[in-house]
Short mmCIF file of C-alpha atoms in Angstrom, two decimals:
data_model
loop_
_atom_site.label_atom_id
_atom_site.label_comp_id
_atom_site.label_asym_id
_atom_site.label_seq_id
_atom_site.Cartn_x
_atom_site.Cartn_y
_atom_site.Cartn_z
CA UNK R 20 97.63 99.94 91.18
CA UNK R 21 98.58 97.08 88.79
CA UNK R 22 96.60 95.08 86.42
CA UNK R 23 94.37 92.55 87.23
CA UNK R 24 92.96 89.43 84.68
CA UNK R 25 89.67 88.97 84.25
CA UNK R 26 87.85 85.98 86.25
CA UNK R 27 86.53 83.81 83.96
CA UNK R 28 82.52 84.62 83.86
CA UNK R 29 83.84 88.14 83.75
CA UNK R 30 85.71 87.50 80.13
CA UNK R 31 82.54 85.92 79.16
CA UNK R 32 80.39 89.01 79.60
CA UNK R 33 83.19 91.19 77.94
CA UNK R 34 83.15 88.95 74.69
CA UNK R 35 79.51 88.12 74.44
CA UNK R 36 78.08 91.99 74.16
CA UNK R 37 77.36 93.66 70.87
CA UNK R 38 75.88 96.66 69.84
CA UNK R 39 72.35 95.21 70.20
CA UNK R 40 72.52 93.03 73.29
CA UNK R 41 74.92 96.03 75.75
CA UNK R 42 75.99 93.73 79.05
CA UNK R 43 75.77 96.46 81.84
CA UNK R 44 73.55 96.62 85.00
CA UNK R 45 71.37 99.33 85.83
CA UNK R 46 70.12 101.41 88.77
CA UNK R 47 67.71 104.16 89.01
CA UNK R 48 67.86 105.84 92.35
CA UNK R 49 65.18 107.98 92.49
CA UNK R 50 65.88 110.89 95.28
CA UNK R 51 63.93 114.07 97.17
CA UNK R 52 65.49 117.47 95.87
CA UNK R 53 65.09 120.50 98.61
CA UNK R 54 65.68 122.98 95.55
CA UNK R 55 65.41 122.75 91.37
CA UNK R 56 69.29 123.16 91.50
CA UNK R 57 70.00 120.03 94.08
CA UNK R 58 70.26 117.76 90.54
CA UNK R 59 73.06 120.07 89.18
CA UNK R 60 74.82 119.95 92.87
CA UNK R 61 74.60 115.79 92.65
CA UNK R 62 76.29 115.70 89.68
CA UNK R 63 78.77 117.91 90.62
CA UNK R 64 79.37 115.74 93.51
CA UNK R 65 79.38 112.46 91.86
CA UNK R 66 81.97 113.38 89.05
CA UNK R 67 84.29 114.92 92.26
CA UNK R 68 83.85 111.58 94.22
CA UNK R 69 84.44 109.14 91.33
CA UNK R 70 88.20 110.23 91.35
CA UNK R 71 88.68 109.13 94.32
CA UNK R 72 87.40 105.26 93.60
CA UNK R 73 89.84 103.12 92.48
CA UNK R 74 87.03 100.90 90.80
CA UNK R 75 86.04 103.29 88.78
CA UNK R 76 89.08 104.30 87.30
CA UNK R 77 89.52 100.85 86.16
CA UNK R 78 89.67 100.11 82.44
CA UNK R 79 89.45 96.50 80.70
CA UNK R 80 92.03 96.12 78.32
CA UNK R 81 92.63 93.01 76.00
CA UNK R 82 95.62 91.24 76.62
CA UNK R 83 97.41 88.33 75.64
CA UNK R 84 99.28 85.81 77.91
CA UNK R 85 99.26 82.18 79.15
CA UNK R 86 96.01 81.39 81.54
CA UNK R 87 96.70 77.98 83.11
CA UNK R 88 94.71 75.32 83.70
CA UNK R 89 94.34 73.07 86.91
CA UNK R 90 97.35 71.23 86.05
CA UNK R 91 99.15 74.65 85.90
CA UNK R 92 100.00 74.10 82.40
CA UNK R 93 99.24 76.64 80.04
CA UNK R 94 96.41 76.11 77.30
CA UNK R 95 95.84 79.09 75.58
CA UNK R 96 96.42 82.61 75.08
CA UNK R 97 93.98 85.35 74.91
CA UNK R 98 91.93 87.42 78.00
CA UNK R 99 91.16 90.63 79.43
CA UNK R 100 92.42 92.81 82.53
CA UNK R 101 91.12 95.83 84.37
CA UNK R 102 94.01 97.94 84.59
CA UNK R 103 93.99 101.59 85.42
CA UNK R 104 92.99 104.41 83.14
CA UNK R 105 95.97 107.16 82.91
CA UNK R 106 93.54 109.36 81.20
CA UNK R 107 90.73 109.06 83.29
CA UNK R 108 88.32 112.04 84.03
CA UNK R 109 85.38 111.49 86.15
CA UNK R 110 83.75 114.37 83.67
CA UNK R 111 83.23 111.95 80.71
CA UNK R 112 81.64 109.02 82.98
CA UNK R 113 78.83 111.66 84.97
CA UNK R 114 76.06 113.13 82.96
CA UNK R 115 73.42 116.18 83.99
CA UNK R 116 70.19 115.68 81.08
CA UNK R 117 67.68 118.19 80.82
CA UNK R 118 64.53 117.90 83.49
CA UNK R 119 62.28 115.09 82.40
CA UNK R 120 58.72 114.26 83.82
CA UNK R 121 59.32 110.55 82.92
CA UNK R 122 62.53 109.03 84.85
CA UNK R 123 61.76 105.59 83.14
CA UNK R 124 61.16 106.57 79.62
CA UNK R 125 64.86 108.58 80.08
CA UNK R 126 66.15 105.46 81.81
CA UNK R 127 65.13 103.18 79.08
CA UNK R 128 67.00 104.94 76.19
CA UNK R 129 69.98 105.10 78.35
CA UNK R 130 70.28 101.35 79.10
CA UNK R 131 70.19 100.47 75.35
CA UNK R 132 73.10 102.67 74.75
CA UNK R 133 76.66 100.34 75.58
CA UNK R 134 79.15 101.64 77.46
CA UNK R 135 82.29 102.91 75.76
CA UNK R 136 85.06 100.06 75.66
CA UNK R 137 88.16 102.02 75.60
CA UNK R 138 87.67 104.19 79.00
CA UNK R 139 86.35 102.99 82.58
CA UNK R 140 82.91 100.93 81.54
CA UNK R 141 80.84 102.65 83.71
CA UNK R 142 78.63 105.68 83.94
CA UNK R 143 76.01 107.96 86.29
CA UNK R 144 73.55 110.02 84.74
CA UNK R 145 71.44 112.32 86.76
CA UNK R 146 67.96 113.23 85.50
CA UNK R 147 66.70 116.51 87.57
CA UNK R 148 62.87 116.05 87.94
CA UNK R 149 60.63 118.89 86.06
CA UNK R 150 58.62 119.01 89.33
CA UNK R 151 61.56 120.66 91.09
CA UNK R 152 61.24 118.24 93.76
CA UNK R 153 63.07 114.74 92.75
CA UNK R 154 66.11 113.88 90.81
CA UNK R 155 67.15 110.35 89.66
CA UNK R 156 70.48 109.35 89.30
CA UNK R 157 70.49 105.88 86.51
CA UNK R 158 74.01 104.24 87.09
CA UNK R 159 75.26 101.72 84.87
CA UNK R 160 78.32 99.41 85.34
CA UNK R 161 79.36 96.65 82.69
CA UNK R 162 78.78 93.15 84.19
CA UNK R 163 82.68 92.68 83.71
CA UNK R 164 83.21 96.03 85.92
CA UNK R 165 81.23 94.42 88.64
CA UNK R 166 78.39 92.14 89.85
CA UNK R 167 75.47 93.31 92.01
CA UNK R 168 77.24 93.48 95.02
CA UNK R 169 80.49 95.07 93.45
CA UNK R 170 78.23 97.57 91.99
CA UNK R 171 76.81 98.09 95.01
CA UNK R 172 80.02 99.21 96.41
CA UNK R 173 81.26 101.11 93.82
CA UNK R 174 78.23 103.28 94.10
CA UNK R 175 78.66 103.93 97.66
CA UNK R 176 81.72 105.00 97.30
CA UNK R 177 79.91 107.99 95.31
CA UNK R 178 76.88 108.56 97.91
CA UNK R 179 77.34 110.48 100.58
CA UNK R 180 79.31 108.39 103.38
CA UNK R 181 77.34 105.78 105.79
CA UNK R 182 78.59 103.99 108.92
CA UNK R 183 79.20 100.08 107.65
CA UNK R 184 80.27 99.08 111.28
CA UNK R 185 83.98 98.00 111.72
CA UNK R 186 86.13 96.35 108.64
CA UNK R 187 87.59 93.31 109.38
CA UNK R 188 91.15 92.37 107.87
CA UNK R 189 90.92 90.40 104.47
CA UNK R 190 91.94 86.91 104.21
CA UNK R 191 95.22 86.60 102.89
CA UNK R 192 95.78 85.96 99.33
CA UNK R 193 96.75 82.31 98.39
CA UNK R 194 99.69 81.59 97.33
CA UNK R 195 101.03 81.87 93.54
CA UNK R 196 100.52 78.48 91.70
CA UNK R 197 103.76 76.34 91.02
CA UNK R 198 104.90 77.23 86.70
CA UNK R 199 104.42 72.99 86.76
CA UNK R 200 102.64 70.90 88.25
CA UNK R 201 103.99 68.91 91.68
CA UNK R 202 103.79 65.17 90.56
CA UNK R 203 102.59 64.26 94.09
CA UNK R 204 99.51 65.93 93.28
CA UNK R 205 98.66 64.62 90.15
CA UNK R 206 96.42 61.64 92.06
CA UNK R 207 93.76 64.29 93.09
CA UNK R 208 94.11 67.19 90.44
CA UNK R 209 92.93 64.44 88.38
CA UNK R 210 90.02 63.37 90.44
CA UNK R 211 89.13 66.73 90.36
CA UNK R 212 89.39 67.39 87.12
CA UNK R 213 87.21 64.06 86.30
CA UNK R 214 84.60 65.64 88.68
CA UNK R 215 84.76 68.72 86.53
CA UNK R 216 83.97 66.64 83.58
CA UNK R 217 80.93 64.57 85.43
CA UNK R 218 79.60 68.05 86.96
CA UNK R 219 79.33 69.90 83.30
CA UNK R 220 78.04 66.48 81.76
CA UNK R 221 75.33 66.49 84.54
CA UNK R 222 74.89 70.42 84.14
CA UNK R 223 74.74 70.21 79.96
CA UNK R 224 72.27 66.98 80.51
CA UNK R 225 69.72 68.96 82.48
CA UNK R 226 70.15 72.15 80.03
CA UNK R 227 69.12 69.65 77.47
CA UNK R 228 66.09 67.97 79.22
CA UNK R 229 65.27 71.45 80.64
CA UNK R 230 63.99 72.55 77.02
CA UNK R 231 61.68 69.55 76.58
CA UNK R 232 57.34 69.30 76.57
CA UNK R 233 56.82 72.91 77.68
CA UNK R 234 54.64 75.08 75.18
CA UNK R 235 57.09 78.35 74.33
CA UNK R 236 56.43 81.74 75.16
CA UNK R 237 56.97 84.14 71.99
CA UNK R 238 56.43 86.92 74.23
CA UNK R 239 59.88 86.51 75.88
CA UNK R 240 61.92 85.60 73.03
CA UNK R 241 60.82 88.23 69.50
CA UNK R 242 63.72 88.83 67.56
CA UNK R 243 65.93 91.51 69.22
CA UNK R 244 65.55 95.17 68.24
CA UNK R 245 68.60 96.58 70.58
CA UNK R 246 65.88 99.14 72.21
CA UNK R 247 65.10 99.26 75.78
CA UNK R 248 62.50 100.16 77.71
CA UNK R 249 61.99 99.97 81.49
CA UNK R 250 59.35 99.95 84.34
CA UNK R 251 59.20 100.32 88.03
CA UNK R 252 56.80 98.72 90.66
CA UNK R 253 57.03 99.18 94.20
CA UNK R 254 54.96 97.45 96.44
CA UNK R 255 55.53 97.20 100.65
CA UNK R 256 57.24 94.34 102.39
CA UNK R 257 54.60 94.10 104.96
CA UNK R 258 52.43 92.91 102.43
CA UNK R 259 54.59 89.86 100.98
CA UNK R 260 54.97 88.84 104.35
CA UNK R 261 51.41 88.81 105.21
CA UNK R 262 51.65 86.33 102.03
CA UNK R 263 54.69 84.72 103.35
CA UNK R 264 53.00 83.87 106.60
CA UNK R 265 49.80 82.91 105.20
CA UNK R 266 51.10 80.68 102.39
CA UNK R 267 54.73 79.38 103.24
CA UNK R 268 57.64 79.55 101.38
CA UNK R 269 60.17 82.43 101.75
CA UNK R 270 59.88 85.80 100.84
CA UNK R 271 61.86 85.22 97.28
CA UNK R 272 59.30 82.45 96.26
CA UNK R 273 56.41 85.28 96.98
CA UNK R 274 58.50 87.62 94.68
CA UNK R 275 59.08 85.17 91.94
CA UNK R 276 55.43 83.91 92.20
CA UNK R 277 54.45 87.24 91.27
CA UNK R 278 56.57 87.51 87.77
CA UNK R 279 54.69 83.89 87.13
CA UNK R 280 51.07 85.43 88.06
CA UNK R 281 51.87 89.06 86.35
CA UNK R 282 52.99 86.92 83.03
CA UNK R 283 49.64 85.20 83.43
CA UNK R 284 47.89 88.31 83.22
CA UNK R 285 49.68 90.00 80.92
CA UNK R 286 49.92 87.12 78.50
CA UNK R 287 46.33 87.00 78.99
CA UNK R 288 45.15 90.74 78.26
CA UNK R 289 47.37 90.83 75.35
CA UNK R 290 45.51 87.70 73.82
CA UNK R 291 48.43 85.45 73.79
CA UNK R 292 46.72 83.26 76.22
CA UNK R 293 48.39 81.36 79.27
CA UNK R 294 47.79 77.84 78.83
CA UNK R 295 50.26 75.46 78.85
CA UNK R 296 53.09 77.92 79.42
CA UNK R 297 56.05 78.16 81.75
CA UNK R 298 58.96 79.55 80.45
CA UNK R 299 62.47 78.94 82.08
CA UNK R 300 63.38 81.23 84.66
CA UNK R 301 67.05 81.74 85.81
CA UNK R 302 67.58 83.06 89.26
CA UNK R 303 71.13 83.65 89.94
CA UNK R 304 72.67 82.91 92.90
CA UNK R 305 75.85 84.66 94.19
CA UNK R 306 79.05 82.25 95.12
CA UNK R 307 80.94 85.27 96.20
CA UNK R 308 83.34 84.54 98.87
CA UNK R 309 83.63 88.07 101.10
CA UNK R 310 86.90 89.21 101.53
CA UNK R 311 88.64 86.70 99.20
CA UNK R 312 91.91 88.35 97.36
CA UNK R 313 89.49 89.21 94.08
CA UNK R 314 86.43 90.29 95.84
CA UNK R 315 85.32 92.21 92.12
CA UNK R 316 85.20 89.10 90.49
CA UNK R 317 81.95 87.46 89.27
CA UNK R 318 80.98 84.51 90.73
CA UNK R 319 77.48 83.22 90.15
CA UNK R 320 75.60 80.25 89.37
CA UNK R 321 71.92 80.03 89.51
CA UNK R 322 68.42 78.21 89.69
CA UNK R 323 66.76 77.13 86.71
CA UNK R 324 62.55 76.80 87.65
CA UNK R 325 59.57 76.78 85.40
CA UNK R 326 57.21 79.57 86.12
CA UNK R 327 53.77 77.76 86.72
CA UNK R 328 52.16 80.71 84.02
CA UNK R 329 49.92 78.50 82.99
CA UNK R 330 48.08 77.59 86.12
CA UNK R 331 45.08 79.61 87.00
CA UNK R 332 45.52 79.30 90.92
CA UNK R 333 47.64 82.48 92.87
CA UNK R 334 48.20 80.15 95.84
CA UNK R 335 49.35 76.63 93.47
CA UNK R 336 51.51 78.68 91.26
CA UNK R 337 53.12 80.01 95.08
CA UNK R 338 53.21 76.37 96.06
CA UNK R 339 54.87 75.24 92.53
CA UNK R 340 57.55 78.01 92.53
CA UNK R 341 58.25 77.15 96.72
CA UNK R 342 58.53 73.20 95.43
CA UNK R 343 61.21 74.02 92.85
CA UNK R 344 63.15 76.47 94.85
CA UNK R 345 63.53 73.78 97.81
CA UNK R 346 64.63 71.41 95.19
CA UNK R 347 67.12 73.66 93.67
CA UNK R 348 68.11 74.11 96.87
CA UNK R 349 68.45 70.48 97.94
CA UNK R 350 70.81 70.23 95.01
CA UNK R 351 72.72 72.87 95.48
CA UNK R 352 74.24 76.00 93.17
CA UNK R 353 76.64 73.54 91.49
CA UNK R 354 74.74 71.89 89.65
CA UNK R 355 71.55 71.33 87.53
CA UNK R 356 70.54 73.71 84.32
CA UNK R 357 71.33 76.72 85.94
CA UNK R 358 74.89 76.21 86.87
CA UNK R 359 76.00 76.61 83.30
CA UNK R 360 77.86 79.91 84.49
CA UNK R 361 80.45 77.84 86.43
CA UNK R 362 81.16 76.17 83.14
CA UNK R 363 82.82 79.50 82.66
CA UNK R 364 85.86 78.75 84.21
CA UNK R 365 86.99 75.64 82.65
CA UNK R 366 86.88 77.16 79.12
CA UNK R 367 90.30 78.68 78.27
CA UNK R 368 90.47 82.52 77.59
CA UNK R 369 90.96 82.38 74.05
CA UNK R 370 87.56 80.17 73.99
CA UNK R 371 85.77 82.87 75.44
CA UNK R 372 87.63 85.81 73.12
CA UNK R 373 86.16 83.72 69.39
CA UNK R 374 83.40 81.70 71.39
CA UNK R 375 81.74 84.73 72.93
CA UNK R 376 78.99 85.84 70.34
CA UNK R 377 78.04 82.21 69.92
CA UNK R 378 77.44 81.45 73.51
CA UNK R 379 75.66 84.63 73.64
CA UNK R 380 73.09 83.36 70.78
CA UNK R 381 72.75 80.41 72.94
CA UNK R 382 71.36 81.86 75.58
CA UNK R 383 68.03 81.75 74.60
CA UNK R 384 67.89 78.27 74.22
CA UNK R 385 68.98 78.19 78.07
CA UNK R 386 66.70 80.68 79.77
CA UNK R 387 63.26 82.47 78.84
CA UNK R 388 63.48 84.62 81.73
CA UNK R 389 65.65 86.36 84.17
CA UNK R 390 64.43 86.50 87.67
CA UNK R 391 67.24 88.36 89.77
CA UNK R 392 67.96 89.74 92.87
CA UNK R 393 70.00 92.50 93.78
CA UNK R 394 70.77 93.31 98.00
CA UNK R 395 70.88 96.65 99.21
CA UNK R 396 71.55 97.87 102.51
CA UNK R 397 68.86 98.68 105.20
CA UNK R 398 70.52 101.75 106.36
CA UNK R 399 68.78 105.42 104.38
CA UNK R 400 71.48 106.23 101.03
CA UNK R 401 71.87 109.90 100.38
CA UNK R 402 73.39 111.64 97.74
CA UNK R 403 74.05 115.68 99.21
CA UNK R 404 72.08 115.18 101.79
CA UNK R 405 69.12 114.33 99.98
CA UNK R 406 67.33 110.96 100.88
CA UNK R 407 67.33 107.75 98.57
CA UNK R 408 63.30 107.18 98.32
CA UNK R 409 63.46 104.72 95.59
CA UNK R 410 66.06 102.31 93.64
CA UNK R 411 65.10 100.20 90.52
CA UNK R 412 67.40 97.38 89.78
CA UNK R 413 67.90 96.88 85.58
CA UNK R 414 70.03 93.74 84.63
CA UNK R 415 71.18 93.22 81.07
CA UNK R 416 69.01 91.43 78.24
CA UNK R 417 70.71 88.58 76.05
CA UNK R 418 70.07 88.02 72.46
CA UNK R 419 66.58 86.96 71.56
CA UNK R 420 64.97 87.54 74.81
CA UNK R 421 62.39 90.67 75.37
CA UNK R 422 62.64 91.03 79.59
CA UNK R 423 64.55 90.78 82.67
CA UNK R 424 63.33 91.31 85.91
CA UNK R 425 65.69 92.59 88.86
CA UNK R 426 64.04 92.85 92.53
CA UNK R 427 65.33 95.20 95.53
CA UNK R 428 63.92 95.69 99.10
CA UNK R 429 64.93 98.63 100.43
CA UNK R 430 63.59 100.50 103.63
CA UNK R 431 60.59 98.51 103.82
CA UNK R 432 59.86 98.60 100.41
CA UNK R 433 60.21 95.98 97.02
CA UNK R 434 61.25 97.57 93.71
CA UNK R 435 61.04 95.34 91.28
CA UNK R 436 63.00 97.16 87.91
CA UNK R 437 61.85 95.53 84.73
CA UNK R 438 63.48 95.81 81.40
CA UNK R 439 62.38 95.24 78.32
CA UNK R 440 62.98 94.99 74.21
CA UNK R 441 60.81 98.02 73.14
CA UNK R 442 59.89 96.73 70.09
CA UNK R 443 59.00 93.25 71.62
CA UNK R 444 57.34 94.63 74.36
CA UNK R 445 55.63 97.84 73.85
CA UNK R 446 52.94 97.44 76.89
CA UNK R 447 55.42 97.55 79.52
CA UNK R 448 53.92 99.11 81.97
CA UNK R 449 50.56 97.08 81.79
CA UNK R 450 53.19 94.34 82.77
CA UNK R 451 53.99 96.47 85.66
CA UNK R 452 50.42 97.36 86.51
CA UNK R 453 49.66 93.42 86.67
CA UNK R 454 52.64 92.97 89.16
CA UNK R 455 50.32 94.77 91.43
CA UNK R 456 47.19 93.69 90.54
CA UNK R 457 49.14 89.84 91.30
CA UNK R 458 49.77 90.54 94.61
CA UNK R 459 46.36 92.31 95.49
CA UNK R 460 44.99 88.95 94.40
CA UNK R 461 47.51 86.84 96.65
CA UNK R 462 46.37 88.85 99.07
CA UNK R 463 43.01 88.73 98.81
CA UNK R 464 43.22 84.85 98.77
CA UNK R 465 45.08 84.21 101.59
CA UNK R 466 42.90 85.98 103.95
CA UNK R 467 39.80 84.20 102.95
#
């Protein structure tokens, strides 16, 4: 296996982390144990199985060398490839903790902890339960590892095996670029570099007019504290479609109205008050190609909506959030505020390796919120034969913003995983409580 540069958005993630702000995604699988022991038997499994993933040998490794740009002409030097560890041992990546009554409380002291830089960045700790009948595995990749779906697949390859249905052959890889450019193509390599240019104006323009007239919400953005803390809610698909049907929209817009009504709430018992507030809320959206020649590349843009926190109506805030979903839609993934991730790959390598902690500081003058969601499959996910019951989705916080919020349906089921600042956001779970409480009301309203 040979070494393999970092995408783009993938550098960006490596270079913007610090000790405070850790850029990994989260999991917590949550599974039915047939004996106290079935925990210790899980990990022993998982460490045994990770040896035989290539992913997750893989280890990023600075490097320097020329990274082209569109005229195939180098610019810079400076970037990062995953290469393979010669020192790897599954044993230092899975973890067996003590029983714990609390999965989440265990789960939130784990995500504030970074991964280590210098081995494979990614690791599985299993957390038996002190009931004797649950164990929960957290996993946690590094956002330049993998995306959701690459995560996804990576920790399949650790579960006990499922039938996927037939493989189809990958497309084959394109071809390597000429070491100069062919003057017969200079006429539309320059067109398309001079849409490049009019697509990030457009996409910087509506960052900028994105942050105007709307009261801020201190709530989302206190000072960082580099603690975590994170929450679980589960609530049952039939029920968001029963909203679905009742109300329009699709079921995303249900699960994003919710955040905006549970922030109402929440914003409202704490005494902060609602009025007049609708922070930004980025919802990424993949651009992943499937079987493309670099399938563990990130490739995302997103939406950029305000949540309607502020209004005092479950079924206008629905209809607000459904309105600027079809418009983000309408314009498509490549451009408005929440694009700013494809700006990624027009910024040479050694721009992201000195640019990284400032565009991380920036981030908060981008987004308030992030609203993600993460697929699973329908099929039932065991790990030694024990059944998958429940699976929390964590994404990453950046600096000088107190929570994410990652959503899963699985088996008839939506988890929605929140994380937090701990400091920021010591009520948590009264958050989570009001995530419920939203969608009782929804409920409630639409079959009046």
């Amino acid at each position: 296996m040979t070494s393999d540069l970092l995408a783009p958005l993938d550098l960006a993630f490596w270079n913007i982390e610090s000790d405070l702000h850790p850029m990994h995604l989260g999991a917590l699988g949550v599974f039915t144990a047939h004996s106290p022991t079935a925990g210790a038997h899980a990990a022993d499994l998982l460490a045994a199985r990770a040896a035989a993933v290539s992913g997750l040998r893989m280890r990023i490794r600075d490097v320097w060398q020329p990274i082209s740009s569109p005229l195939a002409l180098p610019l810079a030097f400076g970037g990062a490839a995953r290469e393979p560890d010669p020192g790897f041992d599954p044993l230092d990546h899975v973890r067996l903790h003590a029983p714990t009554e609390d999965f989440q409380t265990v789960a939130g002291r784990l995500m504030q902890c970074p991964l280590e830089r210098d081995r494979p960045p990614w690791e599985a700790h299993v957390l038996p339960g002190a009931d004797g009948v649950r164990f929960a595995v957290l996993f946690k990749f590094h956002h330049a590892l993998a995306d959701g779906l690459r995560a996804l697949k990576l920790a399949a390859g650790v579960l006990d095996p499922i039938d996927l249905g037939p493989r189809r052959d990958p497309r084959p890889a394109e071809p390597p670029r000429r070491p100069a450019p062919d003057v017969r193509r200079l006429p539309g390599l320059l067109r398309g570099a001079l849409s490049d240019v009019g697509r990030a104006l457009d996409i910087g323009a509506s960052v900028a007019l994105s942050t105007l007239d709307v009261r801020s919400c201190p709530a989302l953005s206190a000072p960082s504290s580099g603690t975590r803390r994170t929450a679980g809610v589960v609530l049952d698909i039939d029920d968001v479609h029963r909203i679905r049907k009742a109300a329009g929209g699709t079921v995303n817009d249900v699960l994003i109205a919710v955040v905006a009504g549970a922030l109402r709430r929440w914003l409202d018992e704490r005494g902060h008050g609602s009025e007049g507030v609708a922070p930004r809320a980025l919802i990424p959206v993949s651009k992943r190609r499937p079987r493309t020649a670099h399938p563990q590349g990130n490739r995302l843009s997103g939406y950029l909506i305000r949540l309607p926190v502020g209004d005092p109506d479950p079924l206008r805030r629905l209809g607000t959030v459904r309105a600027a979903m079809d418009r983000n839609k309408d314009a498509g993934p490549n451009r408005g505020a929440g694009a700013v991730a494809l700006l990624a790959d027009h910024v040479p390598a050694l721009g992201h390796r000195l640019g990284g902690p400032f565009v991380g500081q920036a981030a908060r003058l981008w987004f308030d919120i992030l609203v993600t969601s993460v697929p699973l499959p329908g099929l039932g996910l065991r790990l030694g034969g024990q059944q998958l019951t429940e699976v929390y989705p964590f994404a990453p916080l950046a600096p000088g913003q107190s929570l994410a919020v990652a959503i899963s349906t699985y088996r008839g089921r939506v988890h929605y995983g929140l994380v937090a600042d701990a400091r920021a956001v010591p009520d948590l779970d009264r958050l989570a409580r009001a995530v419920t409480d939203e969608v009782e009301a929804l409920i409630a309203v639409c079959e009046r």
